[in-house]
């Protein structure tokens, strides 16, 4: 992907001391140096990565969100790989907290999300959510019972279903402080105050639905997991094969868990759980799960547009061929989709799916093509671009990598 001109850093007066812009630039430059010298001396590389983690933790402790978000923005326009590295480090540190106690084992607490798409007639009613005490208690206990967390861990599930706007409103340092609040509650015998956690539940936004209108809504379950930092349950093997097997087993346990707890979650969301259909995305640390939800929501929107075009033109999916090409837009990349008749001719419709500059373009392209294939189209091709008349240039039939099939 081509590099882009960096934007002028945004000014901020919220930090006293060293300049916000220079701190953000230093973090972005450090991330860039790491990816540009990743094949150099391993000891030096490890030192640079440790320095990056230290600087990120310092910014989180000082609640310097302007520095962190500014650094990600600068890296986005300099190098996609550096941006992914920097954002990943910030998100991991924001969602994880080490707790060191005198004469006691070191603890770790992390914030996780379970994204869920809820389909129902009339949509969800916030007043009905989490009124079933037994379902909530059983759902909280299920994380350990199903092997998603260690039996020695302490798991707290917030008694609330967040919408996307609420999750989006939780910034890096706020989440980090929410970890401290959750840890205090889990470690103390008495209930500790948690003003930031309480403030995060701001109320759902968005339009209501008619009683007979089918609604698809994204909701997130937020939880906290406290455990010993050296708990072997969470240790990922160093070798690639061992790591793959570890995560494969974890995925199998998660899939079983979703089937088992679906009735419990439905009871937590509505008085009439039978009217809900739930589709779980994968449980992950806070920002990874949030990104899953955003990505799936955008994909559903794109596929809905494709289906709308087919319906308007009274076409069956097998009568249509799609060609996808990545194009550079203003401040972003777009994946353009042209829909053609099977026997050729000009495109019937053109759709675009925006992609962040720092995203893995190959993965984004694969995900979109696979989703289009799943719609039942006659075929999907990938092109280098389109000419002025919309005809594809250098198009080849889409074929996923053999090891992904």
PDB file of C-alpha atoms in Angstrom, residues 200-315:
ATOM      1  CA  UNK A 200     -19.950   4.064  30.843  1.00  0.00           C
ATOM      2  CA  UNK A 201     -23.583   2.863  30.792  1.00  0.00           C
ATOM      3  CA  UNK A 202     -24.962   6.006  29.193  1.00  0.00           C
ATOM      4  CA  UNK A 203     -28.057   4.523  27.579  1.00  0.00           C
ATOM      5  CA  UNK A 204     -28.770   3.170  24.112  1.00  0.00           C
ATOM      6  CA  UNK A 205     -29.016   5.509  21.157  1.00  0.00           C
ATOM      7  CA  UNK A 206     -30.597   5.082  17.749  1.00  0.00           C
ATOM      8  CA  UNK A 207     -34.068   4.959  16.293  1.00  0.00           C
ATOM      9  CA  UNK A 208     -36.841   2.792  17.647  1.00  0.00           C
ATOM     10  CA  UNK A 209     -38.534   0.048  15.663  1.00  0.00           C
ATOM     11  CA  UNK A 210     -42.155  -0.646  14.918  1.00  0.00           C
ATOM     12  CA  UNK A 211     -43.519  -3.732  16.730  1.00  0.00           C
ATOM     13  CA  UNK A 212     -43.640  -5.769  13.533  1.00  0.00           C
ATOM     14  CA  UNK A 213     -40.366  -4.420  12.087  1.00  0.00           C
ATOM     15  CA  UNK A 214     -37.422  -6.820  11.952  1.00  0.00           C
ATOM     16  CA  UNK A 215     -34.403  -5.288  13.675  1.00  0.00           C
ATOM     17  CA  UNK A 216     -30.749  -6.312  13.707  1.00  0.00           C
ATOM     18  CA  UNK A 217     -28.899  -4.729  16.643  1.00  0.00           C
ATOM     19  CA  UNK A 218     -25.319  -5.028  17.839  1.00  0.00           C
ATOM     20  CA  UNK A 219     -24.781  -5.377  21.579  1.00  0.00           C
ATOM     21  CA  UNK A 220     -21.688  -6.068  23.685  1.00  0.00           C
ATOM     22  CA  UNK A 221     -21.283  -7.913  26.968  1.00  0.00           C
ATOM     23  CA  UNK A 222     -18.427  -6.375  28.988  1.00  0.00           C
ATOM     24  CA  UNK A 223     -16.545  -8.437  31.523  1.00  0.00           C
ATOM     25  CA  UNK A 224     -13.366  -8.436  33.599  1.00  0.00           C
ATOM     26  CA  UNK A 225     -11.125 -11.407  34.328  1.00  0.00           C
ATOM     27  CA  UNK A 226      -8.725 -11.292  37.298  1.00  0.00           C
ATOM     28  CA  UNK A 227      -6.098 -14.017  37.682  1.00  0.00           C
ATOM     29  CA  UNK A 228      -2.537 -14.696  38.708  1.00  0.00           C
ATOM     30  CA  UNK A 229      -0.151 -13.389  36.093  1.00  0.00           C
ATOM     31  CA  UNK A 230       1.586 -16.777  35.984  1.00  0.00           C
ATOM     32  CA  UNK A 231      -1.581 -18.881  35.714  1.00  0.00           C
ATOM     33  CA  UNK A 232      -0.614 -21.676  33.268  1.00  0.00           C
ATOM     34  CA  UNK A 233      -4.173 -21.793  31.912  1.00  0.00           C
ATOM     35  CA  UNK A 234      -3.436 -18.658  29.861  1.00  0.00           C
ATOM     36  CA  UNK A 235       0.069 -19.571  28.726  1.00  0.00           C
ATOM     37  CA  UNK A 236       0.274 -19.807  24.933  1.00  0.00           C
ATOM     38  CA  UNK A 237       2.922 -22.266  23.634  1.00  0.00           C
ATOM     39  CA  UNK A 238       5.963 -20.644  22.040  1.00  0.00           C
ATOM     40  CA  UNK A 239       5.993 -22.842  18.946  1.00  0.00           C
ATOM     41  CA  UNK A 240       3.618 -22.093  16.084  1.00  0.00           C
ATOM     42  CA  UNK A 241       1.996 -25.521  15.989  1.00  0.00           C
ATOM     43  CA  UNK A 242       1.417 -25.487  19.731  1.00  0.00           C
ATOM     44  CA  UNK A 243      -0.033 -21.978  19.611  1.00  0.00           C
ATOM     45  CA  UNK A 244      -2.369 -22.929  16.753  1.00  0.00           C
ATOM     46  CA  UNK A 245      -3.603 -25.957  18.701  1.00  0.00           C
ATOM     47  CA  UNK A 246      -4.093 -23.842  21.837  1.00  0.00           C
ATOM     48  CA  UNK A 247      -6.303 -21.313  20.058  1.00  0.00           C
ATOM     49  CA  UNK A 248      -8.151 -24.024  18.135  1.00  0.00           C
ATOM     50  CA  UNK A 249      -9.133 -25.719  21.396  1.00  0.00           C
ATOM     51  CA  UNK A 250     -10.127 -22.362  22.821  1.00  0.00           C
ATOM     52  CA  UNK A 251     -12.341 -21.682  19.808  1.00  0.00           C
ATOM     53  CA  UNK A 252     -14.008 -25.075  20.178  1.00  0.00           C
ATOM     54  CA  UNK A 253     -14.787 -24.336  23.826  1.00  0.00           C
ATOM     55  CA  UNK A 254     -16.152 -20.916  22.881  1.00  0.00           C
ATOM     56  CA  UNK A 255     -18.432 -22.336  20.206  1.00  0.00           C
ATOM     57  CA  UNK A 256     -19.831 -24.851  22.699  1.00  0.00           C
ATOM     58  CA  UNK A 257     -20.282 -22.028  25.206  1.00  0.00           C
ATOM     59  CA  UNK A 258     -22.288 -19.880  22.777  1.00  0.00           C
ATOM     60  CA  UNK A 259     -24.672 -22.778  22.124  1.00  0.00           C
ATOM     61  CA  UNK A 260     -25.077 -23.446  25.843  1.00  0.00           C
ATOM     62  CA  UNK A 261     -25.571 -19.851  26.991  1.00  0.00           C
ATOM     63  CA  UNK A 262     -27.715 -18.561  24.128  1.00  0.00           C
ATOM     64  CA  UNK A 263     -30.915 -19.137  26.173  1.00  0.00           C
ATOM     65  CA  UNK A 264     -29.347 -17.386  29.183  1.00  0.00           C
ATOM     66  CA  UNK A 265     -28.293 -14.362  27.141  1.00  0.00           C
ATOM     67  CA  UNK A 266     -31.739 -14.156  25.552  1.00  0.00           C
ATOM     68  CA  UNK A 267     -33.303 -14.208  29.031  1.00  0.00           C
ATOM     69  CA  UNK A 268     -30.948 -11.395  30.041  1.00  0.00           C
ATOM     70  CA  UNK A 269     -32.028  -9.259  27.067  1.00  0.00           C
ATOM     71  CA  UNK A 270     -35.804  -9.664  26.904  1.00  0.00           C
ATOM     72  CA  UNK A 271     -38.836 -10.771  28.894  1.00  0.00           C
ATOM     73  CA  UNK A 272     -39.812 -12.943  25.916  1.00  0.00           C
ATOM     74  CA  UNK A 273     -36.487 -14.575  24.974  1.00  0.00           C
ATOM     75  CA  UNK A 274     -38.106 -16.722  22.310  1.00  0.00           C
ATOM     76  CA  UNK A 275     -38.511 -13.712  20.029  1.00  0.00           C
ATOM     77  CA  UNK A 276     -34.729 -13.175  19.813  1.00  0.00           C
ATOM     78  CA  UNK A 277     -32.213 -14.747  17.458  1.00  0.00           C
ATOM     79  CA  UNK A 278     -28.602 -14.336  18.601  1.00  0.00           C
ATOM     80  CA  UNK A 279     -25.395 -14.494  16.588  1.00  0.00           C
ATOM     81  CA  UNK A 280     -22.201 -14.378  18.655  1.00  0.00           C
ATOM     82  CA  UNK A 281     -18.906 -13.001  17.414  1.00  0.00           C
ATOM     83  CA  UNK A 282     -15.714 -14.168  19.083  1.00  0.00           C
ATOM     84  CA  UNK A 283     -14.882 -13.080  22.622  1.00  0.00           C
ATOM     85  CA  UNK A 284     -11.737 -10.954  22.664  1.00  0.00           C
ATOM     86  CA  UNK A 285      -9.980  -8.207  24.564  1.00  0.00           C
ATOM     87  CA  UNK A 286     -11.992  -4.995  24.543  1.00  0.00           C
ATOM     88  CA  UNK A 287     -10.694  -3.336  21.382  1.00  0.00           C
ATOM     89  CA  UNK A 288     -10.279  -6.514  19.361  1.00  0.00           C
ATOM     90  CA  UNK A 289     -13.915  -7.425  19.983  1.00  0.00           C
ATOM     91  CA  UNK A 290     -15.037  -3.875  19.245  1.00  0.00           C
ATOM     92  CA  UNK A 291     -13.223  -4.032  15.896  1.00  0.00           C
ATOM     93  CA  UNK A 292     -14.946  -7.335  15.122  1.00  0.00           C
ATOM     94  CA  UNK A 293     -18.318  -5.755  15.719  1.00  0.00           C
ATOM     95  CA  UNK A 294     -17.529  -2.715  13.599  1.00  0.00           C
ATOM     96  CA  UNK A 295     -16.161  -4.846  10.775  1.00  0.00           C
ATOM     97  CA  UNK A 296     -19.133  -7.199  10.749  1.00  0.00           C
ATOM     98  CA  UNK A 297     -21.569  -4.288  10.903  1.00  0.00           C
ATOM     99  CA  UNK A 298     -19.903  -2.644   7.892  1.00  0.00           C
ATOM    100  CA  UNK A 299     -19.931  -5.935   6.000  1.00  0.00           C
ATOM    101  CA  UNK A 300     -23.618  -6.493   6.710  1.00  0.00           C
ATOM    102  CA  UNK A 301     -24.318  -2.993   5.428  1.00  0.00           C
ATOM    103  CA  UNK A 302     -22.435  -3.670   2.197  1.00  0.00           C
ATOM    104  CA  UNK A 303     -24.169  -7.008   1.612  1.00  0.00           C
ATOM    105  CA  UNK A 304     -27.520  -5.411   2.356  1.00  0.00           C
ATOM    106  CA  UNK A 305     -26.831  -2.837  -0.367  1.00  0.00           C
ATOM    107  CA  UNK A 306     -25.937  -5.590  -2.841  1.00  0.00           C
ATOM    108  CA  UNK A 307     -29.144  -7.447  -1.992  1.00  0.00           C
ATOM    109  CA  UNK A 308     -31.149  -4.220  -2.372  1.00  0.00           C
ATOM    110  CA  UNK A 309     -29.725  -3.650  -5.859  1.00  0.00           C
ATOM    111  CA  UNK A 310     -30.588  -7.199  -6.896  1.00  0.00           C
ATOM    112  CA  UNK A 311     -34.127  -6.818  -5.584  1.00  0.00           C
ATOM    113  CA  UNK A 312     -34.633  -3.471  -7.327  1.00  0.00           C
ATOM    114  CA  UNK A 313     -33.520  -4.936 -10.646  1.00  0.00           C
ATOM    115  CA  UNK A 314     -35.441  -8.172 -10.016  1.00  0.00           C
ATOM    116  CA  UNK A 315     -32.322 -10.252 -10.452  1.00  0.00           C
TER     117      UNK A 315
END
